Short mmCIF file of C-alpha atoms and ligand atoms in Angstrom, two decimals:
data_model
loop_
_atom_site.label_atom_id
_atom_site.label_comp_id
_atom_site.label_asym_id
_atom_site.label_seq_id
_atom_site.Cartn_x
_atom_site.Cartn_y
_atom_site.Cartn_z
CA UNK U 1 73.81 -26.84 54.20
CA UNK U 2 74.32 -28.71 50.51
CA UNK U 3 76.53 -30.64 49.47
CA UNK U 4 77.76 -31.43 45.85
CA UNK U 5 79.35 -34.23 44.74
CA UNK U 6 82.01 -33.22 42.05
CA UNK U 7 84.01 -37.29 41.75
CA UNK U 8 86.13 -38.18 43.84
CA UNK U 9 87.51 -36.35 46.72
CA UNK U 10 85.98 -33.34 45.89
CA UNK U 11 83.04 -31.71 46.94
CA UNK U 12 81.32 -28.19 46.96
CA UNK U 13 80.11 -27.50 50.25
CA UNK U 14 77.04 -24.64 50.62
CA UNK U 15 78.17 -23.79 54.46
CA UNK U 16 75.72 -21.21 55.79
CA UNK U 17 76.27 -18.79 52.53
CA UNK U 18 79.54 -19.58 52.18
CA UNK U 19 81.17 -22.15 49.51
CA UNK U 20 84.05 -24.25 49.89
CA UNK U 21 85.63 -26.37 47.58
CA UNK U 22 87.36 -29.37 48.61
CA UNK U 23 90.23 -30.52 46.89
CA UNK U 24 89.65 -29.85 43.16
CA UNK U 25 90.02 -32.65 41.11
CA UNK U 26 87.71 -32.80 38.08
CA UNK U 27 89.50 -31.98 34.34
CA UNK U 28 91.86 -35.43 35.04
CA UNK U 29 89.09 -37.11 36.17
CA UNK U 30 87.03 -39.00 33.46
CA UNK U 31 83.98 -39.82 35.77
CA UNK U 32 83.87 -36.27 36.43
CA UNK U 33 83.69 -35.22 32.29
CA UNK U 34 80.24 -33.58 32.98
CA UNK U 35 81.30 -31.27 35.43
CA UNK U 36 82.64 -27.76 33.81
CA UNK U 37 85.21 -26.15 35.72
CA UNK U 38 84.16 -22.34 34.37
CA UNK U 39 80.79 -22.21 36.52
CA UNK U 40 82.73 -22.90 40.19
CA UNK U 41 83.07 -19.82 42.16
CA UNK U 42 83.75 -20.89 45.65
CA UNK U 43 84.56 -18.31 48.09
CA UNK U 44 87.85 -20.63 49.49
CA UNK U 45 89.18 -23.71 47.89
CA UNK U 46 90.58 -26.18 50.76
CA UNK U 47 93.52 -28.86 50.10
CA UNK U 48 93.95 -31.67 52.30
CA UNK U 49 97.22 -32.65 50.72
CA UNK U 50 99.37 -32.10 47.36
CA UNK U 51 98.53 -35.44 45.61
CA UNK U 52 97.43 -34.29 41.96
CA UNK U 53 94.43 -35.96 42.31
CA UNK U 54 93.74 -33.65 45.18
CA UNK U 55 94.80 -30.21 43.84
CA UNK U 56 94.84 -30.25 39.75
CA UNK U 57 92.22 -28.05 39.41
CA UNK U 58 93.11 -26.25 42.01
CA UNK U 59 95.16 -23.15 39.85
CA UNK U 60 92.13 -22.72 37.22
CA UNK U 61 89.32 -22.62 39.74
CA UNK U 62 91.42 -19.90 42.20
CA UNK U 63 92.00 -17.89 39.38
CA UNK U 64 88.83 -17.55 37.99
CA UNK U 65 86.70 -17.25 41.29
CA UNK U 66 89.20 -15.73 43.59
CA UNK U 67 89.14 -18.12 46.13
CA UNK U 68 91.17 -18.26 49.08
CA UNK U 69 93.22 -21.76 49.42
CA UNK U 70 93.16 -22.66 52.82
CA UNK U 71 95.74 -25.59 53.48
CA UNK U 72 98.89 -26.22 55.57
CA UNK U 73 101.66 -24.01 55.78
CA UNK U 74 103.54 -25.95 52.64
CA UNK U 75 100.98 -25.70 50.38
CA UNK U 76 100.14 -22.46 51.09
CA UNK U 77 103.39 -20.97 50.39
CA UNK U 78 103.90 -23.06 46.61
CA UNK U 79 100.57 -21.57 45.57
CA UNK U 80 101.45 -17.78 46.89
CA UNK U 81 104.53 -17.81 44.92
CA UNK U 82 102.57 -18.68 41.77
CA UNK U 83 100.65 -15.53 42.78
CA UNK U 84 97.30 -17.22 44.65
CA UNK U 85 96.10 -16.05 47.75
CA UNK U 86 96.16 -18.65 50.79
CA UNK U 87 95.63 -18.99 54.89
CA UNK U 88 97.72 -21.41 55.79
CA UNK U 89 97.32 -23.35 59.19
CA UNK U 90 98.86 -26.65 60.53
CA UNK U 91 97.86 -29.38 62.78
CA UNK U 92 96.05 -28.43 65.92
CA UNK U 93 95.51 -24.32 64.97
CA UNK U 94 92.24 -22.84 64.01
CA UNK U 95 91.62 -20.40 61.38
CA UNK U 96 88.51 -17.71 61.31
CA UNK U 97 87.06 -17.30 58.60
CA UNK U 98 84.10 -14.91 59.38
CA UNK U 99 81.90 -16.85 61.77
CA UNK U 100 83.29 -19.92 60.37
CA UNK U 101 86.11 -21.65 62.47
CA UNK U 102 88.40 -24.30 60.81
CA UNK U 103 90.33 -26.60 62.69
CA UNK U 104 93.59 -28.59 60.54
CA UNK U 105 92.92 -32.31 61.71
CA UNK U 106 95.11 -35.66 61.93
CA UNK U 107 95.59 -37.77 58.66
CA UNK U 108 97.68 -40.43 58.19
CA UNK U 109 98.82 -40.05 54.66
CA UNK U 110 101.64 -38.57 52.68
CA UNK U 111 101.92 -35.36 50.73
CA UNK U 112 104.08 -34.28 47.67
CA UNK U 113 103.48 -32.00 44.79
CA UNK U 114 103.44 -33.50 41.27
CA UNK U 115 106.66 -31.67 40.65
CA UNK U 116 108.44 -33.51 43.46
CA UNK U 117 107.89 -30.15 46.06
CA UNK U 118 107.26 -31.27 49.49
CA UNK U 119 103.79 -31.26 50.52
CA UNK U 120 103.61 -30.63 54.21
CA UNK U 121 101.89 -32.79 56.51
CA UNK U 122 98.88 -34.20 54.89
CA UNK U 123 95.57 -33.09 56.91
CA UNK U 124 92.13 -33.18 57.30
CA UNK U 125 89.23 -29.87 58.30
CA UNK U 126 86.98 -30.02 61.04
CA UNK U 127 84.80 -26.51 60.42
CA UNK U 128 82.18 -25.32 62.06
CA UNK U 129 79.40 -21.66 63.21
CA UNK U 130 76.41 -22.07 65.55
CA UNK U 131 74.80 -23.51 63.04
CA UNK U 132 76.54 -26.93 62.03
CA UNK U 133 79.89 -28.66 61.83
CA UNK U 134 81.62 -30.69 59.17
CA UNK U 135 84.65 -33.11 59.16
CA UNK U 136 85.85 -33.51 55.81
CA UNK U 137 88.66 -36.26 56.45
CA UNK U 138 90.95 -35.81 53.13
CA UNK U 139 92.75 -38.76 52.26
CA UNK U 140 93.74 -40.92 55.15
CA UNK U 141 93.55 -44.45 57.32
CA UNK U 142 91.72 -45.00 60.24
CA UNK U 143 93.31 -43.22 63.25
CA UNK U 144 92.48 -42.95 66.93
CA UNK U 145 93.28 -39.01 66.81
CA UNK U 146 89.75 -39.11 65.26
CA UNK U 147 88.45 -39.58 69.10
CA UNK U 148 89.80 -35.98 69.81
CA UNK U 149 87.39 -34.34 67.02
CA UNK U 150 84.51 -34.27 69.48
CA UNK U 151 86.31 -33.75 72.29
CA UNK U 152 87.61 -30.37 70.71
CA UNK U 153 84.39 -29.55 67.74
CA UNK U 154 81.09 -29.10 68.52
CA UNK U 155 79.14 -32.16 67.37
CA UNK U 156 79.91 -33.15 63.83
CA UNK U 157 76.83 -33.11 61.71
CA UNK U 158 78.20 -34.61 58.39
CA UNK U 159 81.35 -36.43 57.92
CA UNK U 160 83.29 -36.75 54.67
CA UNK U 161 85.15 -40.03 54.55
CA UNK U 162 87.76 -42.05 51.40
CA UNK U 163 86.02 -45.37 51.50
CA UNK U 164 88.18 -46.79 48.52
CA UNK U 165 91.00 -48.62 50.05
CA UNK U 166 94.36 -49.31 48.92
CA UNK U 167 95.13 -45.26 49.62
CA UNK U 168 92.83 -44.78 52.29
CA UNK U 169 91.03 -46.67 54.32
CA UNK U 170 87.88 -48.48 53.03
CA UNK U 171 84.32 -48.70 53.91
CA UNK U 172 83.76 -50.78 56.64
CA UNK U 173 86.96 -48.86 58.82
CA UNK U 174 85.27 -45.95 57.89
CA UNK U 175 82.03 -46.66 59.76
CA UNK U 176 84.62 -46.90 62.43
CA UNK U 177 85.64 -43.42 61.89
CA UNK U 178 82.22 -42.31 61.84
CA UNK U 179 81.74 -44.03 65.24
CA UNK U 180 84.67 -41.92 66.60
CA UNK U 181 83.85 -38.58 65.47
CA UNK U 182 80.29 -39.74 66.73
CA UNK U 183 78.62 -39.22 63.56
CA UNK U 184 75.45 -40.23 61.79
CA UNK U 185 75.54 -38.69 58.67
CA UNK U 186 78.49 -39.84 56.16
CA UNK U 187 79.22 -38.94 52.37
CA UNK U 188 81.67 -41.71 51.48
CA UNK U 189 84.30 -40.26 48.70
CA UNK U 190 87.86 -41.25 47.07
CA UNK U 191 86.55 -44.04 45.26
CA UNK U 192 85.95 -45.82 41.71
CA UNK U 193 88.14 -43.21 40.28
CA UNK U 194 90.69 -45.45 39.73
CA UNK U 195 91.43 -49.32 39.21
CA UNK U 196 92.74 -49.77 42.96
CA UNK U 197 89.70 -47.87 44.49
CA UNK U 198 86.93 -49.07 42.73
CA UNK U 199 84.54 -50.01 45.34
CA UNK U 200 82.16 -53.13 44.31
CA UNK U 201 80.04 -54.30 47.64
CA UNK U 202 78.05 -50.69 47.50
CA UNK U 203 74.47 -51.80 48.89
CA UNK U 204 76.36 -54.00 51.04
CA UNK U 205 78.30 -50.66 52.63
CA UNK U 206 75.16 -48.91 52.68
CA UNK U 207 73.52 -52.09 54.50
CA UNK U 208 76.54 -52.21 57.32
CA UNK U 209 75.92 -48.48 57.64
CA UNK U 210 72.69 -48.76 58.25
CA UNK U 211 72.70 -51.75 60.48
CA UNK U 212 74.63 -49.58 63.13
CA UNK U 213 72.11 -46.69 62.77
CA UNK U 214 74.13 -44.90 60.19
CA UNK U 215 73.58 -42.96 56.76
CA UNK U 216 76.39 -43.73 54.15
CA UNK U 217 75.63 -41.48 51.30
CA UNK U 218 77.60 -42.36 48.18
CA UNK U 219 76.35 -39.46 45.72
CA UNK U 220 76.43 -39.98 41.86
CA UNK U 221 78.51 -37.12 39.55
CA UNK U 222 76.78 -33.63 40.46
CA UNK U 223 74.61 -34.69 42.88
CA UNK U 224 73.55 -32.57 45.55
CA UNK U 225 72.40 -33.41 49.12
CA UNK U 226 70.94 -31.18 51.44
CA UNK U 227 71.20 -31.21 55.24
NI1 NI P 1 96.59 -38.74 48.45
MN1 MN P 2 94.03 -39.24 46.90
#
């Protein structure tokens, strides 16, 4: 399994020969200028919520790959009728997707479209084969629903958590959220992409982390990271 970092909340997940995309977010992103949008081909494209700085890349990328969006029932539907394919699911259902199962998670967030269209209820993916699982959180605060994860996923392998405060929760709840989804292995995202978020006590994070027998990985632009 790889992992790249593509700036803030979004990541390109290798899963087993299949790649996701997690919540594109790249042309509006100056930390991201690097990053070209043409070479992503991800088989699906999923969207935690409808924030623009979760889905404005989100159009381009579907169109040129063919990726299905998988997201919740609301977002789903704006995107088929501008002509993109979708599965939608909502909190508590599972989606197949081959041998891959996703599960729609708890977040505590909101969720609205740029254009003022009602973004469902904001979510997060718990997916998993034989093979591994992954919890990638979207944006949201600490929340005890997070004990259910491995009470209803196999054992998550990598979690993908906001650390950057002010819209999420920060870095030291979210070793707290690794501690209830009982895992080791953390990419920390959803931060230093804007003013509120930037996140200045890095090797200090990392430290705390590590101090309760934890990996917080906090990946520069276009990094990968194998596991
Ligand atoms: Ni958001
Ligand atoms: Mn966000």
């Amino acid at each position: 399994m790889k992992a790249t970092y593509l700036g803030h909340a979004c990541i390109l997940l290798e899963f087993d020969g299949t790649s996701i995309l997690f919540d594109p977010f790249i042309s509006g992103n100056p930390l991201a200028k690097d990053i070209t949008l043409d070479q992503l081909m991800p088989d699906y494209i999923f969207i935690s919520h409808a924030h623009q700085d979760h889905i404005l890349d989100v159009e381009t990328i579907a169109k040129q790959s063919g990726a299905t969006l998988v997201s919740n029932f609301e977002i789903i539907t704006y995107y088929q009728e501008k002509g993109l394919k979708g599965l939608p699911l909502n909190h508590g259902g599972h989606l197949q997707l081959g041998n891959i199962t996703v599960k729609y998670v708890t977040a505590i967030h909101s969720s609205v479209f740029p254009d003022g269209t009602y973004g469902g209820n904001p979510g997060g993916f718990v997916l998993w084969n034989s093979r591994a699982c992954v919890y990638f959180a979207g944006d949201t605060a600490l929340t005890m629903d997070m004990k259910l994860i491995p009470m209803l996923c196999p054992s998550v392998d990598l979690a993908i958590l906001p650390i950057g405060d002010t819209f999420t929760m920060g870095g030291q709840e979210a070793l707290l959220a690794a501690d209830f989804v009982q895992c080791n292995q953390v990419i920390g995202c959803h931060f230093d992409t804007f003013a509120p978020i930037v996140v200045n006590n890095k090797e200090e994070l990392i430290n705390l982390f590590s101090e309760n027998g934890k990996t917080l990985h906090l990946p520069t632009m276009g990094r990968q990271i194998e596991f």
